[in-house]
Coordinates of C-alpha atoms in Angstrom, one line a residue:
M1 CA -63.4 -36.4 -29.8
K2 CA -60.9 -38.2 -27.7
D3 CA -58.9 -35.7 -25.9
S4 CA -56.1 -34.9 -28.4
I5 CA -54.4 -32.4 -26.1
Q6 CA -51.5 -33.9 -24.1
L7 CA -50.6 -33.2 -20.6
E8 CA -49.7 -29.6 -20.4
N9 CA -46.6 -30.0 -18.4
D10 CA -45.0 -31.9 -21.2
T11 CA -43.8 -29.1 -23.2
V12 CA -42.7 -25.5 -22.5
S13 CA -41.8 -22.5 -24.6
L14 CA -38.2 -21.4 -24.9
A15 CA -38.5 -17.8 -24.0
D16 CA -36.5 -16.1 -21.3
V17 CA -39.7 -15.4 -19.5
L18 CA -42.2 -18.1 -20.3
A19 CA -46.0 -17.7 -21.0
P20 CA -48.4 -18.1 -18.0
L21 CA -49.6 -21.5 -19.2
V22 CA -46.1 -23.0 -19.1
R23 CA -45.3 -25.3 -16.2
D24 CA -41.5 -25.3 -15.6
Q25 CA -38.4 -23.4 -16.7
L26 CA -36.1 -25.2 -19.1
D27 CA -32.6 -26.3 -18.1
L28 CA -30.9 -27.1 -21.3
G29 CA -27.2 -26.8 -22.0
D30 CA -25.6 -24.0 -23.8
S31 CA -23.8 -24.7 -27.0
V32 CA -22.3 -21.5 -28.3
Q33 CA -19.2 -22.2 -30.4
L34 CA -16.3 -19.9 -30.3
D35 CA -13.5 -21.0 -32.5
N36 CA -11.0 -18.4 -31.3
V37 CA -11.5 -19.2 -27.7
Q38 CA -11.0 -22.9 -28.3
E39 CA -7.8 -22.2 -30.2
Q40 CA -6.4 -19.9 -27.4
Q41 CA -7.1 -22.7 -24.8
L42 CA -5.1 -25.3 -26.7
P43 CA -1.9 -26.3 -24.8
L44 CA 1.4 -24.8 -26.1
L45 CA 3.4 -27.3 -28.3
S46 CA 7.1 -27.4 -28.8
K47 CA 8.4 -27.4 -32.4
Q48 CA 8.8 -31.1 -32.3
Q49 CA 5.2 -31.5 -31.1
L50 CA 3.7 -28.9 -33.7
P51 CA 1.3 -30.7 -36.2
I52 CA 1.6 -30.0 -39.8
K53 CA -1.8 -28.4 -40.0
T54 CA -3.4 -26.0 -37.6
V55 CA -6.8 -26.8 -36.0
R56 CA -8.4 -24.1 -38.2
S57 CA -7.0 -25.5 -41.3
L58 CA -8.1 -29.0 -40.4
L59 CA -11.7 -27.6 -39.9
K60 CA -11.5 -26.0 -43.3
T61 CA -10.3 -29.1 -45.0
D62 CA -12.8 -31.4 -43.4
T63 CA -15.9 -29.1 -44.0
D64 CA -17.8 -28.9 -47.2
P65 CA -17.3 -25.5 -48.8
D66 CA -20.9 -25.3 -49.8
A67 CA -21.9 -26.0 -46.2
I68 CA -19.8 -23.1 -45.0
E69 CA -21.3 -20.7 -47.6
S70 CA -24.8 -21.9 -46.8
L71 CA -24.3 -21.3 -43.1
E72 CA -22.8 -17.8 -43.7
L73 CA -26.0 -16.9 -45.7
V74 CA -28.2 -18.1 -42.8
L75 CA -26.2 -16.3 -40.1
N76 CA -26.7 -13.0 -41.9
S77 CA -30.5 -13.6 -42.0
V78 CA -31.0 -14.4 -38.4
V79 CA -32.0 -11.7 -36.0
K80 CA -32.3 -11.2 -32.3
V81 CA -35.7 -10.0 -31.0
F82 CA -36.0 -7.8 -27.9
C83 CA -39.5 -7.5 -26.5
T84 CA -41.0 -5.7 -23.5
S85 CA -44.5 -6.9 -22.7
I86 CA -47.1 -6.1 -20.2
P87 CA -49.2 -9.1 -19.2
C88 CA -52.9 -8.8 -18.3
N89 CA -54.1 -9.6 -14.8
F90 CA -57.0 -11.9 -15.0
Y91 CA -57.8 -12.0 -11.3
L92 CA -57.9 -8.2 -11.1
P93 CA -59.1 -7.5 -14.6
W94 CA -58.9 -3.8 -14.4
Q95 CA -55.1 -4.0 -13.7
M96 CA -52.0 -4.9 -15.6
K97 CA -49.1 -6.9 -14.3
R98 CA -45.5 -5.6 -14.2
Q99 CA -43.7 -5.4 -17.5
E100 CA -41.4 -8.1 -18.6
A101 CA -38.4 -8.1 -20.8
T102 CA -37.6 -11.1 -23.0
T103 CA -35.3 -11.9 -25.8
S104 CA -35.8 -14.5 -28.7
S105 CA -34.6 -15.2 -32.3
G106 CA -36.1 -14.7 -35.6
F107 CA -35.1 -14.9 -39.4
I108 CA -35.9 -13.1 -42.7
I109 CA -38.3 -14.4 -45.2
K110 CA -40.0 -12.9 -48.3
N111 CA -41.8 -9.5 -48.5
R112 CA -39.3 -7.9 -45.9
W113 CA -41.1 -10.1 -43.3
I114 CA -39.4 -11.4 -40.1
L115 CA -40.6 -14.8 -38.8
S116 CA -40.4 -15.6 -35.1
N117 CA -42.4 -17.2 -32.3
A118 CA -45.7 -15.7 -31.1
H119 CA -45.0 -16.4 -27.4
A120 CA -41.9 -14.1 -27.7
V121 CA -44.0 -11.0 -28.5
T122 CA -47.3 -11.7 -26.7
N123 CA -48.7 -8.6 -24.9
A124 CA -45.8 -6.6 -26.5
S125 CA -45.6 -2.8 -25.7
S126 CA -42.2 -2.5 -27.5
I127 CA -40.4 -4.8 -30.0
R128 CA -36.9 -4.0 -31.3
I129 CA -34.7 -6.2 -33.6
R130 CA -31.0 -6.5 -34.0
K131 CA -29.2 -7.9 -37.0
H132 CA -26.3 -10.4 -36.6
G133 CA -23.1 -8.5 -36.2
D134 CA -24.9 -5.1 -35.7
A135 CA -25.2 -3.0 -32.6
E136 CA -28.3 -1.1 -33.5
K137 CA -31.8 -2.2 -32.4
Y138 CA -34.6 -1.2 -34.9
P139 CA -38.2 -0.7 -33.9
A140 CA -40.4 -3.5 -35.3
R141 CA -44.1 -4.0 -35.6
I142 CA -46.4 -7.1 -35.8
L143 CA -48.2 -7.8 -39.2
Y144 CA -49.8 -11.1 -38.4
I145 CA -49.8 -13.3 -35.4
A146 CA -50.9 -17.0 -35.2
H147 CA -51.1 -18.0 -31.6
E148 CA -52.4 -21.4 -32.4
C149 CA -49.1 -22.5 -34.1
D150 CA -46.9 -20.0 -32.1
L151 CA -45.9 -18.0 -35.1
V152 CA -45.6 -14.2 -35.7
I153 CA -44.7 -12.2 -38.8
M154 CA -43.2 -8.8 -38.1
T155 CA -41.4 -6.0 -40.1
V156 CA -39.0 -3.1 -39.7
D157 CA -39.9 0.2 -41.4
D158 CA -36.5 1.5 -41.5
N159 CA -34.9 0.9 -45.0
K160 CA -31.5 0.9 -43.4
F161 CA -32.2 -2.4 -41.5
W162 CA -32.7 -4.3 -44.8
I163 CA -29.3 -3.4 -46.4
K164 CA -27.4 -6.6 -47.3
L165 CA -30.2 -8.8 -45.9
E166 CA -31.5 -11.7 -47.9
S167 CA -34.5 -13.8 -47.3
L168 CA -34.2 -17.5 -46.4
T169 CA -36.1 -20.1 -48.4
F170 CA -38.2 -23.0 -47.2
S171 CA -37.7 -26.7 -47.9
D172 CA -40.5 -28.6 -49.6
N173 CA -40.3 -31.5 -47.3
V174 CA -40.4 -32.5 -43.6
P175 CA -37.0 -34.0 -42.7
R176 CA -36.9 -37.7 -42.1
L177 CA -35.7 -39.5 -38.9
Q178 CA -32.0 -39.4 -38.2
E179 CA -31.4 -36.6 -40.6
S180 CA -29.1 -33.9 -39.4
I181 CA -30.5 -30.4 -38.7
T182 CA -28.6 -27.2 -37.7
I183 CA -30.3 -24.9 -35.2
V184 CA -29.3 -21.2 -35.3
G185 CA -30.4 -18.5 -32.7
F186 CA -29.5 -16.4 -29.7
P187 CA -30.0 -18.6 -26.7
I188 CA -29.1 -17.5 -23.1
G189 CA -25.5 -17.9 -22.0
G190 CA -24.2 -15.2 -24.4
D191 CA -25.1 -12.3 -26.7
N192 CA -23.7 -13.7 -30.0
L193 CA -25.3 -16.1 -32.3
S194 CA -25.2 -19.8 -31.5
V195 CA -25.0 -22.7 -34.0
T196 CA -26.0 -26.2 -32.7
K197 CA -26.4 -29.5 -34.6
G198 CA -28.6 -32.3 -34.0
V199 CA -30.7 -35.1 -35.6
V200 CA -34.4 -35.8 -36.0
S201 CA -35.6 -38.1 -33.3
R202 CA -39.4 -38.2 -34.3
V203 CA -42.1 -36.6 -36.0
V204 CA -45.4 -36.4 -34.1
M205 CA -48.6 -34.6 -33.4
S206 CA -48.0 -33.0 -30.0
T207 CA -49.3 -30.0 -28.0
Y208 CA -48.0 -26.5 -28.6
S209 CA -47.6 -25.1 -25.1
H210 CA -48.4 -21.6 -26.1
S211 CA -51.9 -22.5 -27.3
L212 CA -52.6 -26.1 -26.2
E213 CA -53.2 -26.8 -29.9
S214 CA -52.3 -30.2 -31.3
L215 CA -50.2 -29.8 -34.4
L216 CA -47.3 -31.5 -36.2
T217 CA -44.0 -31.2 -34.4
I218 CA -40.5 -32.4 -35.0
Q219 CA -38.5 -33.6 -32.1
I220 CA -34.7 -33.3 -32.2
D221 CA -31.8 -33.9 -30.0
A222 CA -30.1 -30.6 -30.5
A223 CA -29.4 -28.7 -27.4
T224 CA -31.7 -25.7 -27.2
N225 CA -32.1 -22.9 -24.7
P226 CA -34.6 -20.2 -23.8
G227 CA -33.9 -17.5 -26.3
N228 CA -33.5 -20.0 -29.1
S229 CA -37.3 -19.6 -29.8
G230 CA -37.9 -18.3 -33.3
G231 CA -34.5 -19.3 -34.7
P232 CA -34.4 -21.4 -38.0
A233 CA -33.8 -25.1 -38.2
I234 CA -31.6 -25.5 -41.4
Q235 CA -30.9 -28.3 -43.7
G236 CA -28.4 -27.4 -46.6
K237 CA -29.5 -24.0 -47.8
H238 CA -33.1 -24.3 -46.8
V239 CA -35.3 -23.8 -43.6
V240 CA -37.1 -27.0 -42.5
G241 CA -38.6 -25.5 -39.3
M242 CA -38.3 -23.2 -36.3
S243 CA -37.2 -23.8 -32.8
F244 CA -40.0 -23.1 -30.3
Q245 CA -40.1 -25.3 -27.2
G246 CA -38.4 -27.9 -25.2
Q247 CA -38.9 -30.7 -22.8
S248 CA -38.6 -29.7 -19.1
Q249 CA -38.4 -33.3 -17.7
A250 CA -35.7 -34.6 -20.0
Q251 CA -32.3 -33.6 -21.5
S252 CA -31.2 -33.0 -25.0
I253 CA -34.8 -32.8 -26.3
G254 CA -36.0 -29.9 -28.3
Y255 CA -38.9 -29.3 -30.6
I256 CA -39.3 -27.4 -33.9
I257 CA -42.3 -26.2 -35.9
P258 CA -42.0 -28.1 -39.2
V259 CA -42.0 -26.2 -42.6
S260 CA -45.4 -27.5 -43.3
V261 CA -47.0 -25.7 -40.5
I262 CA -45.2 -22.5 -41.3
K263 CA -46.3 -22.7 -45.0
H264 CA -49.9 -23.3 -43.9
V265 CA -49.8 -19.9 -42.2
L266 CA -48.2 -18.2 -45.1
D267 CA -50.7 -19.8 -47.6
D268 CA -53.6 -18.9 -45.3
I269 CA -52.6 -15.2 -45.4
E270 CA -52.0 -15.3 -49.1
L271 CA -55.5 -16.8 -49.7
H272 CA -57.5 -14.8 -47.2
N273 CA -55.5 -11.6 -46.7
K274 CA -55.5 -12.5 -42.9
Y275 CA -54.7 -15.3 -40.6
T276 CA -57.9 -17.5 -40.2
A277 CA -56.4 -20.1 -37.8
F278 CA -56.5 -23.9 -38.1
P279 CA -59.8 -25.6 -38.2
T280 CA -61.0 -27.8 -35.4
M281 CA -63.3 -30.8 -35.4
R282 CA -65.0 -30.9 -31.9
F283 CA -66.2 -34.3 -31.7
Y284 CA -65.2 -36.9 -29.1
Y285 CA -64.2 -40.5 -29.9
Q286 CA -62.7 -43.7 -28.6
S287 CA -60.5 -46.2 -30.3
M288 CA -61.8 -49.6 -31.3
E289 CA -58.6 -51.8 -30.9
N290 CA -60.6 -54.4 -28.9
P291 CA -62.2 -56.7 -31.4
S292 CA -65.4 -56.9 -29.3
Y293 CA -66.1 -53.4 -30.3
R294 CA -66.1 -54.1 -34.0
E295 CA -68.2 -57.3 -33.4
Y296 CA -70.8 -55.5 -31.4
L297 CA -71.1 -52.8 -34.1
K298 CA -71.3 -55.5 -36.7
L299 CA -68.2 -54.5 -38.7
N300 CA -66.5 -56.6 -41.2
E301 CA -62.9 -57.8 -40.4
D302 CA -61.5 -55.3 -43.0
Q303 CA -63.5 -52.4 -41.5
H304 CA -61.5 -50.2 -39.0
G305 CA -61.8 -46.7 -37.5
I306 CA -62.8 -44.7 -34.5
L307 CA -66.2 -44.6 -32.7
V308 CA -67.9 -41.2 -32.2
T309 CA -69.1 -40.7 -28.6
S310 CA -70.5 -37.2 -28.8
V311 CA -70.2 -33.9 -30.9
E312 CA -70.4 -30.5 -29.5
P313 CA -73.7 -28.9 -30.3
A314 CA -72.0 -25.5 -31.5
C315 CA -69.7 -27.4 -33.9
V316 CA -70.8 -27.5 -37.6
L317 CA -70.0 -31.2 -37.6
S318 CA -73.1 -31.8 -35.3
K319 CA -75.1 -31.6 -38.6
V320 CA -73.5 -34.6 -40.1
L321 CA -72.0 -36.8 -37.4
K322 CA -73.9 -38.7 -34.8
K323 CA -73.2 -40.7 -31.7
D324 CA -72.1 -44.4 -32.4
D325 CA -70.9 -43.4 -36.0
V326 CA -67.7 -45.2 -36.9
I327 CA -65.3 -43.0 -39.0
T328 CA -63.3 -45.3 -41.3
A329 CA -61.7 -42.7 -43.5
I330 CA -61.2 -38.9 -43.8
D331 CA -60.7 -37.6 -47.4
N332 CA -60.3 -41.2 -48.4
V333 CA -57.4 -41.8 -46.0
P334 CA -58.1 -44.9 -44.0
I335 CA -58.1 -44.5 -40.2
A336 CA -56.8 -47.4 -38.1
D337 CA -58.5 -48.7 -34.9
D338 CA -56.1 -46.7 -32.8
G339 CA -57.0 -43.3 -34.5
T340 CA -53.9 -43.1 -36.6
V341 CA -53.3 -42.6 -40.3
Y342 CA -50.4 -43.4 -42.6
F343 CA -47.9 -40.5 -42.8
R344 CA -44.8 -42.0 -44.6
R345 CA -42.9 -45.2 -44.5
G346 CA -42.6 -46.4 -41.0
E347 CA -44.5 -43.5 -39.5
R348 CA -48.0 -42.9 -38.5
L349 CA -49.8 -39.8 -37.1
S350 CA -53.1 -39.0 -35.3
F351 CA -55.9 -38.6 -37.7
I352 CA -56.0 -34.9 -36.4
Y353 CA -53.1 -34.3 -38.8
L354 CA -55.6 -34.5 -41.7
Q355 CA -57.8 -31.8 -40.3
K356 CA -54.9 -29.5 -39.7
L357 CA -53.8 -29.6 -43.4
K358 CA -57.0 -27.6 -44.2
F359 CA -58.2 -24.1 -43.8
V360 CA -61.3 -22.8 -42.0
E361 CA -64.4 -23.2 -44.3
D362 CA -62.7 -25.9 -46.3
T363 CA -64.7 -29.0 -47.0
I364 CA -63.9 -32.3 -45.4
T365 CA -65.2 -35.9 -46.4
F366 CA -66.0 -38.6 -43.9
T367 CA -66.6 -42.2 -44.8
I368 CA -68.6 -43.7 -42.0
I369 CA -70.5 -46.7 -40.9
R370 CA -73.9 -45.9 -39.3
Q371 CA -76.2 -48.7 -38.2
G372 CA -74.2 -51.2 -40.5
K373 CA -74.5 -49.0 -43.6
E374 CA -71.5 -47.2 -45.2
L375 CA -72.1 -43.5 -45.8
T376 CA -70.0 -40.7 -47.2
L377 CA -70.6 -37.3 -45.7
T378 CA -69.1 -33.9 -46.4
S379 CA -69.1 -30.8 -44.1
P380 CA -67.3 -27.4 -44.0
L381 CA -64.9 -26.8 -41.1
D382 CA -65.1 -24.2 -38.5
N383 CA -62.8 -23.0 -35.6
N384 CA -65.1 -22.5 -32.6
P385 CA -63.2 -22.1 -29.3
T386 CA -63.8 -24.3 -26.4
L387 CA -66.4 -23.2 -23.9
V388 CA -63.6 -22.2 -21.5
P389 CA -60.9 -20.7 -23.9
L390 CA -57.6 -22.5 -23.9
H391 CA -55.7 -19.3 -24.3
S392 CA -56.4 -15.5 -24.2
H393 CA -53.2 -14.2 -25.7
D394 CA -53.2 -10.4 -26.5
K395 CA -56.8 -10.1 -25.1
H396 CA -57.8 -8.0 -22.1
P397 CA -60.1 -9.9 -19.8
E398 CA -63.7 -8.8 -19.9
Y399 CA -65.3 -7.7 -16.6
L400 CA -68.4 -5.8 -15.3
I401 CA -68.8 -4.3 -11.9
Y402 CA -72.2 -3.8 -10.5
A403 CA -73.0 -2.8 -6.8
G404 CA -69.5 -3.9 -6.1
I405 CA -69.9 -7.4 -7.6
V406 CA -67.2 -8.2 -10.1
F407 CA -68.3 -10.4 -12.9
T408 CA -65.8 -11.7 -15.3
V409 CA -65.5 -14.6 -18.1
L410 CA -64.0 -17.9 -17.1
T411 CA -60.9 -18.7 -19.1
R412 CA -57.9 -20.8 -18.6
F413 CA -55.9 -17.8 -17.9
Y414 CA -58.2 -17.0 -15.1
L415 CA -57.5 -20.4 -13.6
Y416 CA -53.8 -19.9 -14.1
E417 CA -54.0 -17.1 -11.6
F418 CA -54.4 -19.7 -8.9
G419 CA -51.0 -21.3 -9.8
K420 CA -49.0 -21.5 -13.0
C421 CA -48.1 -25.1 -12.5
D422 CA -50.9 -26.6 -10.4
W423 CA -53.9 -24.7 -11.1
Y424 CA -55.7 -28.0 -11.6
Q425 CA -55.2 -28.6 -7.9
K426 CA -55.5 -25.1 -6.4
A427 CA -58.3 -23.5 -8.5
P428 CA -61.9 -23.9 -7.4
K429 CA -63.2 -27.4 -8.3
N430 CA -66.3 -26.2 -9.9
L431 CA -64.4 -24.1 -12.3
I432 CA -61.9 -26.8 -13.0
N433 CA -64.7 -29.2 -14.0
L434 CA -66.2 -26.6 -16.3
A435 CA -62.8 -26.0 -18.0
L436 CA -62.2 -29.7 -18.6
H437 CA -65.5 -31.2 -19.2
D438 CA -68.2 -28.8 -20.3
H439 CA -69.0 -28.3 -24.1
L440 CA -69.9 -25.3 -26.1
Q441 CA -73.7 -25.3 -26.7
E442 CA -73.9 -22.3 -28.9
I443 CA -71.6 -19.9 -30.7
N444 CA -70.5 -17.0 -28.5
Q445 CA -71.4 -18.7 -25.4
Q446 CA -69.3 -17.6 -22.3
I447 CA -69.4 -18.7 -18.7
I448 CA -69.8 -15.7 -16.4
I449 CA -68.5 -16.0 -12.9
I450 CA -68.4 -13.7 -9.8
N451 CA -64.7 -13.0 -9.4
Q452 CA -65.0 -11.2 -6.0
I453 CA -67.1 -8.7 -4.1
L454 CA -65.7 -5.2 -3.5
I455 CA -67.1 -4.5 0.0
D456 CA -69.6 -1.5 0.3
D457 CA -72.8 -0.7 2.0
V458 CA -74.8 -1.6 -1.1
N459 CA -73.7 -5.3 -0.8
H460 CA -73.6 -5.6 3.0
G461 CA -74.4 -9.1 4.0
I462 CA -73.4 -10.7 0.6
T463 CA -70.5 -12.8 1.7
S464 CA -67.4 -13.8 0.0
D465 CA -68.8 -17.4 -0.4
F466 CA -70.3 -16.2 -3.7
A467 CA -66.7 -15.7 -5.1
N468 CA -65.9 -18.0 -8.0
C469 CA -69.5 -19.1 -8.5
V470 CA -71.1 -19.2 -11.8
L471 CA -73.9 -16.6 -12.7
K472 CA -76.8 -18.5 -14.2
T473 CA -79.7 -16.0 -14.7
V474 CA -80.6 -12.4 -14.5
N475 CA -84.2 -11.9 -13.4
D476 CA -84.8 -15.5 -14.5
V477 CA -83.3 -14.9 -18.1
E478 CA -80.4 -17.2 -18.8
I479 CA -77.0 -15.5 -19.5
L480 CA -75.4 -16.1 -22.9
N481 CA -72.2 -14.0 -22.5
M482 CA -70.8 -10.9 -21.0
K483 CA -72.4 -8.6 -23.6
H484 CA -75.7 -10.2 -22.9
L485 CA -75.2 -9.6 -19.1
A486 CA -74.4 -5.8 -19.7
E487 CA -77.5 -5.4 -21.9
L488 CA -79.8 -7.0 -19.4
I489 CA -78.5 -4.9 -16.5
D490 CA -78.7 -1.7 -18.4
K491 CA -82.2 -2.4 -19.5
I492 CA -83.6 -3.3 -16.1
S493 CA -81.9 -0.5 -14.3
N494 CA -82.8 2.1 -16.9
D495 CA -86.6 1.2 -17.0
E496 CA -87.3 2.0 -13.3
D497 CA -85.3 3.5 -10.6
D498 CA -87.1 1.4 -7.9
S499 CA -86.5 -1.9 -9.7
Y500 CA -84.4 -4.8 -8.5
I501 CA -82.1 -7.2 -10.1
R502 CA -82.0 -10.9 -9.1
F503 CA -78.8 -12.6 -9.9
G504 CA -79.4 -16.5 -10.1
I505 CA -76.2 -18.3 -8.9
E506 CA -75.3 -21.9 -9.2
R507 CA -76.6 -24.3 -6.6
N508 CA -79.9 -22.5 -6.5
R509 CA -78.7 -19.5 -4.7
F510 CA -79.3 -15.8 -5.7
I511 CA -78.4 -12.1 -5.0
V512 CA -80.8 -9.2 -5.0
I513 CA -79.6 -5.7 -5.7
S514 CA -81.6 -2.5 -5.7
C515 CA -80.9 -0.6 -9.0
K516 CA -81.2 2.8 -7.3
R517 CA -78.7 2.0 -4.6
A518 CA -76.4 0.5 -7.2
K519 CA -76.4 3.6 -9.2
Q520 CA -75.6 5.7 -6.1
S521 CA -72.7 3.5 -5.1
E522 CA -70.9 3.1 -8.5
A523 CA -68.6 6.2 -8.3
R524 CA -67.9 5.5 -4.7
I525 CA -66.8 1.9 -5.2
L526 CA -64.7 2.8 -8.2
K527 CA -62.8 5.5 -6.4
Q528 CA -62.1 3.6 -3.2
N529 CA -60.7 0.6 -5.3
S530 CA -58.8 2.9 -7.8
I531 CA -60.7 1.5 -10.8
A532 CA -60.9 3.7 -13.9
Q533 CA -64.1 2.2 -15.4
P534 CA -66.9 -0.2 -14.3
R535 CA -66.7 -2.5 -17.3
M536 CA -64.6 -3.7 -20.2

């Protein structure tokens, strides 16, 4: 699959304190409107200068009464979310980082549910919600969280909270270019509700910075700020999307999650009684815009599509797709040579859009050309992660300490510990290459690395050069994941007290540890490093 993930510094989440994977803080203008303040700042006029109508009466005259009524309904259904979170420390996996306090927005939907952004409540230890115009903050809890599309569904158990609250309804359509949208939320710059207007600039498949997932996104020119995240985007009386991230390297650019993505999550929960995530087709491809490709592959002039270059072995599609297959259509929707499909008049999207319309375990149909013959193939869809997970939200890092050697799982969040904005320059090159280029060979596979060595007599002479190296084998047995590593160590060390464990490290190096000495050193090492337990 051609890399469908855009540069990670393109988009950032609109939270007061941004997720670790975000590059830069936003610097977007505030747009809180205060009619009373504006009127008080008007210059005083003499009787001869006084207009026939006041400013407020002019506003009332020129504004559609239905629009005012719709806006008032929306305002009463928008809430402010207060979250205290405790992020995990992926470099010192037995520790937590200092707690952080953030604010964001949300709105009421059906079933006494409150919809907001997942990045606003990730690693939450406390969530409280305040209604518009109310002073009380009510305890809330998470019901469902969809990190891939940056959505969370919460509720408040206190019946008092729901008095005079009505749920907002969703539009059936994605807004078109140049259509007006109203953004409502609680951005920085004030504690009251803010209402901002803008127009739709484009509808594209782009990267959600919270998860690095490629999904449908609406770009707008409405001024948005940190804290706006989770607020509804309104057209008339209906919700057409949700604010969630902005552009750090440009002005007056914001992004909203379209209603189609929101409905996909709600339908997923209704169908499966849980969130199953979006399916992923893990094959790699290249475009065929150059006519020489099509001539070489002996395609007709009216045959177009993309060329499969490889398929991840662990992906279910490896059973149907092969290298050098030309995919001409998915579910009977033609694919152009640049990998795009028709969306609506004047607009095209990446073919990934068709995949994201489906659910995990749904069936997808490929029309392909293989060795000059046209074939129709079907396959179920899965959602296996990448070999090095793109995100680890709400997950504690796995680790195992043996003889002072700290083993942990390689993840993007581990690499982010070397630098939030420039990990791809500061992190160890061998680990960067694994994160960007290696593929999942089998389900549940993990890359185990040596995080560091906690100095003790039992590991004397084992230098820090082994830090950030990949563990390959234990007594010549290849390691699949952290669970497998723990099972092997326990089996070997429990069989015989005088046994040894040989850890095979990348570049044909190895470490040998006496099981007897490792057992004797465990309590001592944990105590001197203030570690509660040797593994998680």
